[in-house]
Coordinates of C-alpha atoms and ligand atoms in Angstrom, one line a residue:
M1 CA 0.0 0.0 0.0
C2 CA 2.1 2.9 -1.2
G3 CA 1.1 6.5 -1.4
I4 CA 1.2 8.6 -4.6
I5 CA 0.7 12.2 -5.3
G6 CA 0.8 14.3 -8.5
C7 CA 0.5 18.1 -8.5
A8 CA 0.2 20.6 -11.3
A9 CA 0.5 24.2 -10.1
E10 CA 0.8 27.6 -11.7
G11 CA 3.7 29.4 -10.3
G12 CA 6.4 26.9 -9.7
E13 CA 5.8 26.0 -6.1
V14 CA 5.2 22.3 -6.8
A15 CA 8.2 20.8 -5.0
S16 CA 7.1 21.9 -1.5
L17 CA 3.5 21.0 -2.2
L18 CA 4.6 17.5 -3.2
H19 CA 6.9 17.2 -0.2
R20 CA 4.1 18.2 2.2
G21 CA 1.7 15.9 0.5
L22 CA 4.1 13.0 0.7
K23 CA 4.6 13.5 4.5
R24 CA 0.8 13.2 4.9
L25 CA 0.8 10.0 3.0
E26 CA 3.7 8.5 4.9
Y27 CA 1.4 6.2 7.0
R28 CA 0.7 4.3 3.7
G29 CA 4.3 3.2 3.4
Y30 CA 7.7 4.4 4.5
D31 CA 10.5 2.2 3.3
S32 CA 11.6 4.5 0.4
A33 CA 10.4 7.7 -1.3
G34 CA 11.0 9.8 -4.3
M35 CA 9.9 12.7 -6.4
A36 CA 10.0 13.7 -10.1
T37 CA 9.4 17.2 -11.6
I38 CA 9.5 18.7 -15.1
S39 CA 11.3 21.9 -15.9
E40 CA 11.9 23.1 -19.5
A41 CA 10.9 19.7 -20.9
R42 CA 13.5 17.8 -18.7
I43 CA 12.6 15.4 -16.0
Y44 CA 14.4 15.7 -12.6
V45 CA 14.3 12.8 -10.1
K46 CA 15.3 12.4 -6.5
K47 CA 14.7 9.1 -4.7
D48 CA 16.2 6.8 -2.1
S49 CA 15.4 4.2 0.5
G50 CA 14.6 5.3 4.0
K51 CA 12.1 7.6 5.7
I52 CA 10.9 10.8 3.9
D53 CA 12.6 13.1 6.4
E54 CA 15.9 11.3 6.1
I55 CA 15.9 11.3 2.3
H56 CA 14.9 15.0 2.4
Q57 CA 17.9 15.8 4.6
R58 CA 20.2 14.1 2.2
L59 CA 18.7 15.2 -1.1
N60 CA 16.4 18.2 -0.4
F61 CA 13.1 17.6 -2.1
D62 CA 12.1 21.3 -1.8
N63 CA 14.5 22.7 -4.4
M64 CA 13.3 20.6 -7.3
P65 CA 12.4 22.8 -10.3
G66 CA 9.2 23.2 -12.2
S67 CA 5.5 23.4 -11.7
I68 CA 4.4 19.8 -12.5
G69 CA 5.5 16.8 -10.5
I70 CA 4.8 13.5 -8.9
A71 CA 5.9 11.8 -5.7
H72 CA 5.7 8.4 -4.0
T73 CA 6.2 6.8 -0.6
R74 CA 6.7 3.1 -0.8
W75 CA 5.7 -0.1 0.9
A76 CA 7.7 -2.6 -1.1
T77 CA 5.9 -5.6 -2.7
H78 CA 8.1 -6.3 -5.7
G79 CA 11.8 -5.7 -5.2
A80 CA 13.6 -4.8 -2.0
P81 CA 13.5 -1.3 -0.6
T82 CA 16.6 0.1 -2.4
Q83 CA 17.4 3.3 -4.2
V84 CA 16.9 1.8 -7.6
N85 CA 13.6 0.2 -6.7
A86 CA 12.2 3.4 -5.2
H87 CA 9.7 5.3 -7.4
P88 CA 9.5 7.2 -9.7
Q89 CA 10.5 4.6 -12.3
L90 CA 11.6 5.7 -15.7
D91 CA 11.7 4.5 -19.3
C92 CA 15.0 4.0 -21.2
E93 CA 15.5 7.6 -22.2
D94 CA 14.4 9.3 -18.9
K95 CA 11.4 10.9 -20.7
I96 CA 8.6 9.2 -18.8
A97 CA 8.5 9.1 -15.0
I98 CA 5.8 7.1 -13.1
V99 CA 4.6 6.5 -9.6
H100 CA 2.4 3.5 -8.8
N101 CA 0.4 2.1 -5.9
G102 CA -0.7 -1.5 -6.4
I103 CA 0.5 -4.8 -7.9
I104 CA 0.9 -5.6 -11.6
E105 CA 0.3 -9.3 -11.9
N106 CA 1.5 -9.8 -15.4
F107 CA 4.6 -7.7 -15.2
L108 CA 7.0 -10.6 -15.9
E109 CA 5.3 -11.4 -19.1
L110 CA 5.3 -7.8 -20.2
K111 CA 8.9 -7.3 -19.1
E112 CA 10.2 -10.3 -21.2
E113 CA 8.4 -8.9 -24.2
L114 CA 9.9 -5.4 -23.7
I115 CA 13.4 -6.8 -23.1
E116 CA 13.2 -8.6 -26.4
R117 CA 12.4 -5.2 -27.9
K118 CA 15.7 -3.9 -26.4
H119 CA 14.3 -2.0 -23.4
V120 CA 16.8 -1.8 -20.6
F121 CA 15.4 -2.3 -17.1
R122 CA 17.0 -0.9 -14.0
S123 CA 14.8 -2.0 -11.2
R124 CA 13.2 -5.2 -9.9
T125 CA 9.8 -3.5 -9.6
D126 CA 6.6 -4.4 -11.4
T127 CA 6.0 -0.7 -12.0
E128 CA 8.9 -0.1 -14.4
V129 CA 7.2 -2.1 -17.2
I130 CA 4.5 0.6 -17.5
A131 CA 7.1 3.3 -18.3
H132 CA 8.7 1.1 -20.9
Q133 CA 5.4 0.0 -22.4
I134 CA 4.4 3.6 -22.9
E135 CA 7.8 4.3 -24.5
E136 CA 7.3 1.3 -26.8
N137 CA 3.8 2.5 -27.8
L138 CA 5.2 6.0 -28.6
R139 CA 7.8 4.4 -30.9
S140 CA 4.9 3.0 -33.0
G141 CA 3.7 6.6 -33.6
K142 CA 0.8 6.9 -31.1
D143 CA 0.3 10.3 -29.4
F144 CA 1.0 10.3 -25.6
L145 CA -2.5 9.8 -24.4
Q146 CA -3.1 6.9 -26.7
A147 CA 0.2 5.4 -25.8
F148 CA -0.6 5.7 -22.2
F149 CA -4.1 4.2 -22.5
S150 CA -3.0 1.2 -24.6
A151 CA -0.2 0.5 -22.1
V152 CA -2.6 0.6 -19.1
K153 CA -5.1 -1.6 -21.0
R154 CA -2.5 -4.4 -21.0
L155 CA -2.0 -4.3 -17.2
K156 CA -3.5 -7.0 -15.0
G157 CA -3.7 -6.2 -11.4
S158 CA -4.2 -3.2 -9.2
Y159 CA -2.9 0.3 -9.9
A160 CA -3.2 3.9 -9.1
L161 CA -0.8 5.7 -11.4
A162 CA 0.5 9.2 -11.9
I163 CA 2.8 9.9 -14.8
I164 CA 4.7 12.8 -16.2
S165 CA 6.6 13.0 -19.4
S166 CA 8.8 15.4 -21.3
H167 CA 6.7 14.5 -24.4
E168 CA 3.7 16.3 -22.7
P169 CA 5.4 18.5 -20.1
G170 CA 2.3 20.3 -19.0
K171 CA 0.2 17.4 -17.9
I172 CA 0.0 14.6 -15.2
F173 CA -1.6 11.4 -16.6
F174 CA -3.4 9.1 -14.2
A175 CA -5.3 5.8 -14.2
R176 CA -7.0 3.8 -11.6
N177 CA -8.0 0.1 -11.0
E178 CA -8.7 -1.2 -7.5
S179 CA -6.2 1.1 -5.8
P180 CA -7.6 4.3 -4.5
L181 CA -7.1 7.6 -6.4
V182 CA -8.7 10.9 -5.9
I183 CA -8.4 14.3 -7.6
G184 CA -8.2 17.5 -5.7
L185 CA -9.3 20.8 -7.4
G186 CA -7.7 24.0 -6.2
D187 CA -7.4 27.4 -7.6
G188 CA -4.7 27.3 -10.3
V189 CA -3.5 24.0 -8.8
N190 CA -4.8 20.5 -9.2
F191 CA -3.8 17.2 -7.5
V192 CA -4.2 13.5 -8.0
A193 CA -3.4 11.4 -5.0
S194 CA -3.9 8.1 -3.2
D195 CA -6.0 9.9 -0.6
V196 CA -7.4 13.3 0.3
A197 CA -4.8 13.7 3.1
A198 CA -2.2 14.5 0.5
F199 CA -3.7 17.8 -0.5
I200 CA -6.3 18.7 2.1
E201 CA -4.2 21.7 3.3
R202 CA -4.8 23.2 -0.1
T203 CA -8.3 22.1 -1.2
R204 CA -11.3 20.1 0.1
R205 CA -13.0 19.9 -3.4
V206 CA -12.5 16.4 -4.7
I207 CA -13.5 13.9 -7.3
F208 CA -13.3 10.3 -6.3
L209 CA -12.2 8.2 -9.3
D210 CA -13.6 4.8 -10.1
N211 CA -12.0 1.7 -11.5
G212 CA -11.4 2.1 -15.2
D213 CA -11.0 5.9 -15.0
A214 CA -8.0 7.4 -16.7
G215 CA -7.0 10.9 -17.9
Y216 CA -4.9 13.9 -17.1
I217 CA -4.7 17.1 -15.1
T218 CA -3.0 20.4 -15.7
P219 CA -3.1 23.4 -13.3
R220 CA -6.5 24.5 -14.7
E221 CA -7.9 21.4 -16.4
I222 CA -9.2 18.0 -15.5
R223 CA -10.0 15.4 -18.1
I224 CA -11.4 12.0 -17.2
Y225 CA -12.1 9.2 -19.6
K226 CA -13.3 5.6 -19.4
L227 CA -10.2 3.6 -20.3
E228 CA -12.1 0.9 -22.2
S229 CA -14.2 3.1 -24.5
G230 CA -12.0 6.2 -24.5
I231 CA -15.2 8.2 -23.9
E232 CA -14.8 11.3 -21.7
V233 CA -16.9 11.5 -18.6
K234 CA -18.0 14.2 -16.2
K235 CA -17.8 13.4 -12.5
R236 CA -19.4 14.9 -9.4
I237 CA -17.2 17.3 -7.4
I238 CA -17.6 16.8 -3.7
E239 CA -16.9 19.4 -1.1
L240 CA -15.5 17.6 1.9
E241 CA -15.8 18.8 5.5
W242 CA -13.0 16.6 6.8
T243 CA -10.2 17.9 9.1
I244 CA -6.6 17.0 8.3
E245 CA -6.7 14.3 11.0
M246 CA -9.9 12.8 9.5
A247 CA -8.4 12.8 6.0
E248 CA -5.5 10.7 7.1
K249 CA -8.0 8.1 8.4
S250 CA -10.1 8.4 5.2
G251 CA -12.9 10.0 7.3
Y252 CA -12.9 7.3 10.0
P253 CA -12.4 8.3 13.6
H254 CA -9.7 5.7 14.2
F255 CA -7.2 3.8 12.1
T256 CA -8.5 0.5 13.6
L257 CA -12.0 1.2 12.1
K258 CA -10.5 2.3 8.8
E259 CA -8.4 -0.9 8.7
I260 CA -11.4 -3.1 9.4
N261 CA -13.3 -1.5 6.6
E262 CA -10.3 -1.7 4.2
Q263 CA -10.4 -5.5 4.2
P264 CA -12.2 -6.0 0.9
Y265 CA -9.3 -4.2 -0.7
T266 CA -6.5 -5.8 1.3
L267 CA -7.9 -9.3 0.7
R268 CA -7.8 -8.6 -3.1
E269 CA -4.2 -7.5 -2.7
A270 CA -3.4 -10.6 -0.6
L271 CA -4.9 -12.8 -3.4
R272 CA -2.1 -11.4 -5.6
A273 CA 0.5 -13.5 -3.8
Q274 CA 3.1 -14.4 -6.4
E275 CA 2.6 -17.9 -7.8
K276 CA 6.2 -18.7 -8.2
Y277 CA 6.8 -18.1 -4.5
L278 CA 3.7 -20.0 -3.4
D279 CA 5.0 -22.9 -5.6
L280 CA 8.4 -22.8 -3.9
L281 CA 6.9 -22.8 -0.4
A282 CA 4.6 -25.7 -1.4
E283 CA 7.6 -27.6 -2.8
F284 CA 9.4 -27.4 0.6
L285 CA 6.3 -28.2 2.6
D286 CA 5.4 -31.2 0.5
R287 CA 8.9 -32.7 1.0
A288 CA 9.0 -32.1 4.7
R289 CA 8.6 -34.8 7.3
N290 CA 7.4 -32.4 10.0
V291 CA 5.8 -29.0 9.4
F292 CA 5.5 -26.4 12.2
L293 CA 3.6 -23.1 11.8
V294 CA 5.4 -20.7 14.2
A295 CA 4.1 -17.3 15.2
A296 CA 3.0 -15.0 18.1
G297 CA -0.3 -13.2 18.9
T298 CA -2.7 -12.7 16.1
S299 CA -0.3 -14.4 13.6
H300 CA -0.4 -17.5 15.8
N301 CA -4.2 -17.5 15.5
A302 CA -3.8 -17.3 11.8
C303 CA -1.5 -20.4 12.1
V304 CA -4.2 -22.2 14.0
A305 CA -6.6 -21.6 11.2
G306 CA -3.8 -22.4 8.7
S307 CA -3.3 -25.8 10.1
Y308 CA -7.1 -26.6 9.5
M309 CA -6.7 -25.3 6.0
F310 CA -3.6 -27.4 5.3
S311 CA -5.3 -30.5 6.7
K312 CA -8.7 -30.0 5.1
V313 CA -7.5 -28.9 1.6
A314 CA -4.1 -30.4 1.2
M315 CA -4.2 -33.2 3.7
L316 CA -0.9 -32.0 5.2
N317 CA -0.3 -32.2 8.9
A318 CA 1.1 -28.8 10.1
T319 CA 1.4 -28.1 13.9
P320 CA 0.8 -24.5 15.0
V321 CA 3.1 -23.5 17.8
I322 CA 3.4 -20.4 19.8
A323 CA 6.8 -19.0 19.0
S324 CA 8.0 -18.5 22.6
E325 CA 7.2 -22.2 23.3
F326 CA 8.7 -23.6 20.2
I327 CA 12.3 -24.3 21.4
E328 CA 11.3 -25.8 24.7
N329 CA 8.6 -27.9 23.2
Y330 CA 10.0 -29.1 19.9
G331 CA 13.6 -27.8 19.8
K332 CA 15.3 -31.1 20.2
S333 CA 13.1 -33.0 17.7
I334 CA 13.7 -30.9 14.7
G335 CA 16.3 -31.5 12.0
I336 CA 17.0 -31.4 8.3
D337 CA 13.7 -32.8 7.3
T338 CA 11.7 -30.2 9.3
V339 CA 10.1 -27.2 7.8
I340 CA 9.2 -24.1 9.9
L341 CA 6.7 -21.8 8.3
A342 CA 7.1 -18.6 10.3
V343 CA 4.2 -16.2 10.1
S344 CA 4.9 -12.6 11.2
Q345 CA 3.2 -9.4 10.1
S346 CA 6.2 -7.3 11.0
G347 CA 8.8 -10.0 10.3
E348 CA 10.6 -8.7 13.4
T349 CA 9.0 -10.4 16.4
A350 CA 11.8 -11.6 18.7
D351 CA 10.1 -14.8 19.8
V352 CA 9.6 -15.8 16.2
L353 CA 13.1 -15.0 15.1
A354 CA 14.5 -16.9 18.1
A355 CA 12.6 -20.0 17.0
V356 CA 13.7 -19.5 13.4
D357 CA 17.4 -19.1 14.5
H358 CA 17.2 -22.3 16.5
A359 CA 15.6 -24.2 13.5
R360 CA 18.2 -23.0 11.2
M361 CA 21.0 -24.1 13.5
R362 CA 19.5 -27.6 13.4
A363 CA 19.5 -27.4 9.5
A364 CA 15.7 -27.2 9.3
T365 CA 14.2 -25.2 6.3
V366 CA 12.7 -21.8 7.3
L367 CA 9.9 -20.3 5.2
G368 CA 8.1 -17.1 5.9
I369 CA 4.8 -15.2 5.4
T370 CA 5.2 -11.5 6.2
N371 CA 4.0 -8.0 5.4
V372 CA 7.4 -6.3 5.4
V373 CA 9.9 -6.8 2.6
G374 CA 13.4 -6.4 3.9
S375 CA 12.4 -7.4 7.5
T376 CA 14.6 -9.9 9.3
L377 CA 12.2 -12.8 8.5
T378 CA 12.6 -12.2 4.8
R379 CA 16.4 -12.3 5.2
V380 CA 16.5 -15.5 7.1
S381 CA 13.9 -17.4 5.2
R382 CA 14.7 -19.8 2.3
A383 CA 11.6 -18.4 0.6
Y384 CA 8.8 -16.2 1.7
V385 CA 5.5 -14.8 0.5
L386 CA 4.2 -11.3 1.0
Q387 CA 0.7 -10.6 2.3
N388 CA 0.5 -7.1 0.6
S389 CA -1.5 -5.5 3.4
G390 CA 0.3 -2.1 3.5
P391 CA 1.2 -0.6 6.9
E392 CA -1.2 -1.3 9.7
I393 CA -1.3 1.6 12.2
G394 CA -3.8 0.2 14.7
V395 CA -1.8 -1.8 17.2
A396 CA -4.4 -4.6 17.2
A397 CA -4.0 -6.6 14.0
T398 CA -7.2 -6.7 11.9
K399 CA -6.6 -6.4 8.1
T400 CA -3.2 -8.2 8.4
F401 CA -4.9 -11.2 10.1
T402 CA -7.4 -11.8 7.2
A403 CA -4.6 -11.2 4.7
Q404 CA -2.4 -13.8 6.4
L405 CA -5.3 -16.3 6.2
T406 CA -5.8 -15.5 2.5
V407 CA -2.1 -16.2 1.8
L408 CA -2.3 -19.5 3.9
A409 CA -5.4 -20.5 1.9
Q410 CA -3.6 -19.9 -1.4
L411 CA -0.7 -21.9 -0.1
A412 CA -3.0 -24.8 0.9
L413 CA -4.5 -24.8 -2.6
T414 CA -1.1 -24.8 -4.3
L415 CA -0.1 -27.7 -2.0
A416 CA -3.3 -29.6 -2.7
R417 CA -2.6 -29.4 -6.4
K418 CA 1.0 -30.5 -6.0
R419 CA 0.0 -33.4 -3.8
G420 CA -2.9 -34.5 -6.0
K421 CA -5.1 -34.5 -3.0
L422 CA -8.2 -32.9 -4.4
A423 CA -10.3 -33.7 -7.5
Q424 CA -10.2 -31.0 -10.2
Y425 CA -13.7 -29.9 -9.4
E426 CA -12.8 -29.4 -5.8
I427 CA -9.8 -27.4 -6.7
D428 CA -11.9 -25.2 -9.0
E429 CA -14.5 -24.7 -6.3
F430 CA -11.9 -23.7 -3.7
R431 CA -10.3 -21.3 -6.1
E432 CA -13.7 -19.7 -6.9
E433 CA -14.3 -19.4 -3.2
L434 CA -11.0 -17.6 -2.8
E435 CA -11.9 -15.2 -5.6
R436 CA -15.2 -14.4 -3.9
L437 CA -13.4 -13.4 -0.7
P438 CA -13.3 -9.6 -1.3
E439 CA -17.0 -9.6 -2.1
L440 CA -17.9 -11.8 0.9
M441 CA -15.8 -9.5 3.1
K442 CA -17.7 -6.5 1.9
R443 CA -21.0 -8.1 2.7
A444 CA -19.8 -9.3 6.1
I445 CA -18.8 -5.7 6.9
E446 CA -22.2 -4.4 5.8
I447 CA -24.1 -7.0 7.7
S448 CA -22.1 -6.8 10.9
H449 CA -21.5 -3.1 11.6
D450 CA -24.8 -1.8 12.9
P451 CA -26.0 -4.8 15.0
I452 CA -22.5 -5.1 16.6
K453 CA -22.4 -1.4 17.3
S454 CA -25.6 -1.6 19.3
L455 CA -24.6 -4.9 20.9
A456 CA -21.4 -3.2 22.2
K457 CA -23.6 -0.8 24.3
K458 CA -25.2 -3.8 25.9
L459 CA -22.0 -5.7 26.6
A460 CA -19.9 -2.7 27.7
D461 CA -20.2 -3.7 31.4
A462 CA -19.6 -7.4 30.9
K463 CA -17.2 -8.9 33.5
S464 CA -16.1 -11.6 31.1
I465 CA -17.0 -13.0 27.7
F466 CA -16.7 -16.6 26.4
F467 CA -16.0 -17.5 22.7
L468 CA -16.5 -21.0 21.4
G469 CA -16.2 -22.7 18.0
R470 CA -15.2 -26.0 16.6
G471 CA -12.7 -26.8 13.8
A472 CA -11.6 -23.7 11.9
S473 CA -14.1 -21.7 14.0
Y474 CA -11.9 -22.5 17.0
A475 CA -9.3 -20.3 15.4
T476 CA -12.0 -17.6 14.9
A477 CA -12.9 -17.9 18.6
R478 CA -9.3 -17.5 19.7
E479 CA -8.8 -14.4 17.5
A480 CA -12.2 -13.0 18.7
R481 CA -11.0 -13.4 22.3
L482 CA -7.7 -11.7 21.6
K483 CA -9.3 -8.8 19.8
V484 CA -12.0 -8.2 22.4
M485 CA -9.6 -8.6 25.3
E486 CA -6.8 -6.4 24.0
L487 CA -9.1 -3.5 22.9
S488 CA -11.8 -3.6 25.7
Y489 CA -9.6 -5.0 28.5
I490 CA -12.5 -7.3 29.4
P491 CA -11.1 -10.7 30.4
C492 CA -12.2 -13.3 27.9
I493 CA -12.1 -17.1 27.4
A494 CA -11.8 -19.0 24.2
Y495 CA -12.1 -22.8 23.9
P496 CA -12.9 -25.4 21.3
A497 CA -16.6 -25.8 21.9
G498 CA -16.3 -29.5 22.5
E499 CA -13.8 -29.0 25.3
S500 CA -15.9 -26.4 27.1
K501 CA -17.7 -29.1 29.1
H502 CA -14.3 -30.3 30.5
G503 CA -13.9 -27.6 33.0
P504 CA -14.6 -24.1 31.6
I505 CA -18.4 -24.5 31.8
S506 CA -18.2 -24.2 35.6
V507 CA -17.8 -20.4 35.3
I508 CA -21.2 -20.1 33.6
E509 CA -23.9 -18.5 35.6
E510 CA -27.2 -16.7 34.8
G511 CA -26.7 -14.2 31.9
Y512 CA -23.1 -15.0 31.2
P513 CA -22.4 -13.9 27.6
V514 CA -21.2 -16.9 25.5
F515 CA -20.5 -16.4 21.8
F516 CA -20.7 -19.3 19.4
I517 CA -19.1 -19.2 16.0
A518 CA -21.2 -21.7 14.1
P519 CA -21.1 -21.5 10.3
N520 CA -23.0 -24.1 8.4
D521 CA -20.1 -26.6 8.2
S522 CA -19.3 -30.1 9.3
T523 CA -19.1 -29.1 13.0
R524 CA -22.5 -27.4 13.2
K525 CA -24.4 -30.4 14.6
N526 CA -22.0 -30.9 17.5
V527 CA -22.0 -27.2 18.1
I528 CA -25.7 -27.3 18.7
G529 CA -25.1 -29.8 21.5
N530 CA -22.6 -27.5 23.1
M531 CA -25.0 -24.6 22.8
M532 CA -27.7 -26.5 24.6
E533 CA -25.2 -27.4 27.4
M534 CA -24.4 -23.7 27.9
K535 CA -28.0 -22.6 27.7
A536 CA -29.1 -25.1 30.3
R537 CA -26.7 -23.5 32.7
G538 CA -28.2 -20.0 32.2
A539 CA -25.7 -18.6 29.6
E540 CA -26.9 -15.9 27.3
I541 CA -26.2 -17.3 23.8
Y542 CA -24.9 -15.0 21.1
C543 CA -24.4 -16.8 17.8
V544 CA -22.7 -15.9 14.6
G545 CA -23.8 -18.4 12.0
T546 CA -24.8 -18.7 8.4
E547 CA -27.6 -16.6 6.9
G548 CA -30.9 -18.4 6.8
D549 CA -30.0 -20.9 9.6
Q550 CA -33.4 -20.8 11.4
E551 CA -32.6 -23.6 13.8
L552 CA -29.6 -21.8 15.3
R553 CA -31.3 -18.5 15.2
G554 CA -34.2 -20.1 17.2
I555 CA -31.8 -21.4 19.9
S556 CA -29.8 -18.2 20.3
D557 CA -30.7 -15.1 22.4
W558 CA -28.9 -12.9 19.8
W559 CA -28.1 -13.9 16.2
L560 CA -26.1 -12.6 13.3
G561 CA -26.1 -14.5 10.0
L562 CA -23.1 -14.1 7.6
P563 CA -22.7 -15.5 4.1
S564 CA -22.0 -19.1 3.5
I565 CA -18.4 -20.0 2.7
H566 CA -16.0 -23.0 2.3
E567 CA -15.3 -24.2 5.9
A568 CA -11.6 -23.8 5.6
L569 CA -12.0 -20.1 4.7
S570 CA -14.7 -19.2 7.3
P571 CA -12.3 -17.5 9.8
I572 CA -11.6 -14.8 7.2
I573 CA -15.2 -13.7 7.1
Y574 CA -16.5 -14.8 10.5
I575 CA -13.9 -12.8 12.4
V576 CA -15.3 -9.5 11.1
P577 CA -18.2 -9.0 13.7
F578 CA -15.6 -9.6 16.5
Q579 CA -13.2 -7.0 15.1
F580 CA -16.1 -4.5 15.2
L581 CA -17.1 -5.8 18.7
A582 CA -13.6 -5.2 20.0
Y583 CA -13.5 -1.7 18.5
Y584 CA -16.9 -0.6 19.7
L585 CA -16.4 -2.1 23.2
A586 CA -13.2 0.0 23.4
I587 CA -15.2 3.1 22.4
E588 CA -18.0 2.4 24.9
R589 CA -15.5 1.8 27.7
G590 CA -13.6 5.0 26.9
H591 CA -10.4 3.4 25.6
D592 CA -8.3 4.4 22.6
P593 CA -8.8 1.5 20.2
D594 CA -5.7 2.5 18.1
K595 CA -3.3 2.3 21.1
P596 CA -4.4 -0.2 23.7
R597 CA -2.5 0.1 26.9
N598 CA 0.7 -2.0 27.6
L599 CA 0.9 -3.3 24.0
A600 CA 3.3 -2.6 21.1
K601 CA 2.8 -3.2 17.4
S602 CA 6.0 -5.1 17.1
V603 CA 7.6 -6.9 20.1
T604 CA 11.3 -7.1 19.6
V605 CA 12.2 -8.5 23.0
Q606 CA 12.0 -12.2 24.1
Ligands
G6P1 C1 2.5 -8.0 19.1 C2 1.3 -7.3 18.6 C3 0.2 -8.3 18.0 C4 0.9 -9.2 17.0 C5 2.1 -9.9 17.6 C6 2.9 -10.7 16.5 O1 2.1 -8.7 20.3 O2 0.7 -6.5 19.5 O3 -0.8 -7.6 17.4 O4 -0.1 -10.2 16.6 O5 3.0 -9.0 18.2 O6 3.4 -9.8 15.6 P1 3.9 -10.2 14.2 O7 4.5 -8.9 13.6 O8 5.0 -11.2 14.4 O9 2.8 -10.8 13.4

């Protein structure tokens, strides 16, 4: 999730406007940054790895010449965070500069074609192909707008683009598909940016672009076309009443709420995990004698769900282990035929890295799933896959949890194919379910938000809350407990529903809130039995099940029905109401949901 901004201004003040905009976008990514401007038909570029302030101190963004420019703050997905991989990326002749947020899925194919046509690539980014493709189209005699449109039409994946060129020095070209892009209309100055925060100091008049929109801006003109048809469109200008602080959170009061709502987008990005790396991981996993899924906190809960996925979809036995327990518990038993799949959003959690170090010393193979390119985990893993969630500012993990699950699910599918464990129709069905995830997530968010917001008022004074589920829903119950506990500070219990009768049920008294996660899957029948046990002892039953399940609805005191989904994938969707519950309980109880007490985003001590 990078941040881009383009600014076309009368009067040559563009460098400082871009620099200030970039600072406001920094929360979208901060491993490298860069800027390009045009002056007298020549492109000037400054870029490097590091934080914006550090780069500015070294290179001084503010003295770049010209009144048209683009800038970028990066969260690496393709290519390590180095100077050469920082944006803007350029064509062979330094006449086209481009900044990009998103992932180009077919870049390797396009790159090969362009290399055959003698284009020289400098970076390992997916973005650079776009500059060369436009250059290639110009060689065949197209005008710039046409060359730009035909280049963009060849792209598969997500993109928000801003481009300047010495062929058309007065314009900034833009295009959008699945990555956010918004135009800001000022007086003698226009912007195009990833979000409103980038330009809100200058203007609150905006046009939100849709997928398939492309065009250009100048200081006084805005032209928007439908990319497919080339037809020009007029869009509504909206006058926002947001403060600067609200703009940074896209209008939400907290980052946590923004990040929960962002999940349809982040799931789509997680579904773009690179196939060649999934294959590589699957190869190692398939050959292993023992597989451990090692992680801490929310990432551990993702591993608990991951082990159900591997078992159900790929028939592979993978043991989820809490990182800080790994060495004591399994340290002596691991060797050359062991594979450790470490899952860590930050890639820096000390407990995870200690387990990984130990495993490497004993010649085991270490694989990784992480959100941060260049993190320690990416450096110590034989192979890793990125979850592409962009930075998560809320301390409690929300969007990164569902993205981790989405990567694990793709890995399970790759493994199933490799191991020949599923029939073709089952593979197809699972893949279709994966592709539906962003849409299902959107529905889950719409369905959950209002009922949960009111429920939080009722439960705000609860002394304790119980979460129960079976199979994959046990992982959902664990994550629900963690979310609610860390944001609301209410002590919570999570158990496999079938185990609750072996002890925990003794805490139940009249009115005790017990949540069941009970999608319509193979565990449902047994869950009903567990519900009846709790009900008989006076528990208040809150159930999140599948839409239309009248029987469960009838048994429950409170009911929420979510869309039906493959049972191995249900935690991705069924965790949503609990993310909202955690958030709204924190609000009701007067806590800051973005910064829960005593917690840190990344724990680098053992
Ligand atoms: C900390 C955070 C948790 C996170 C855990 C593991 O405890 O507060 O939200 O789940 O670390 O972090 P990782 O970066 O390894 O996924």
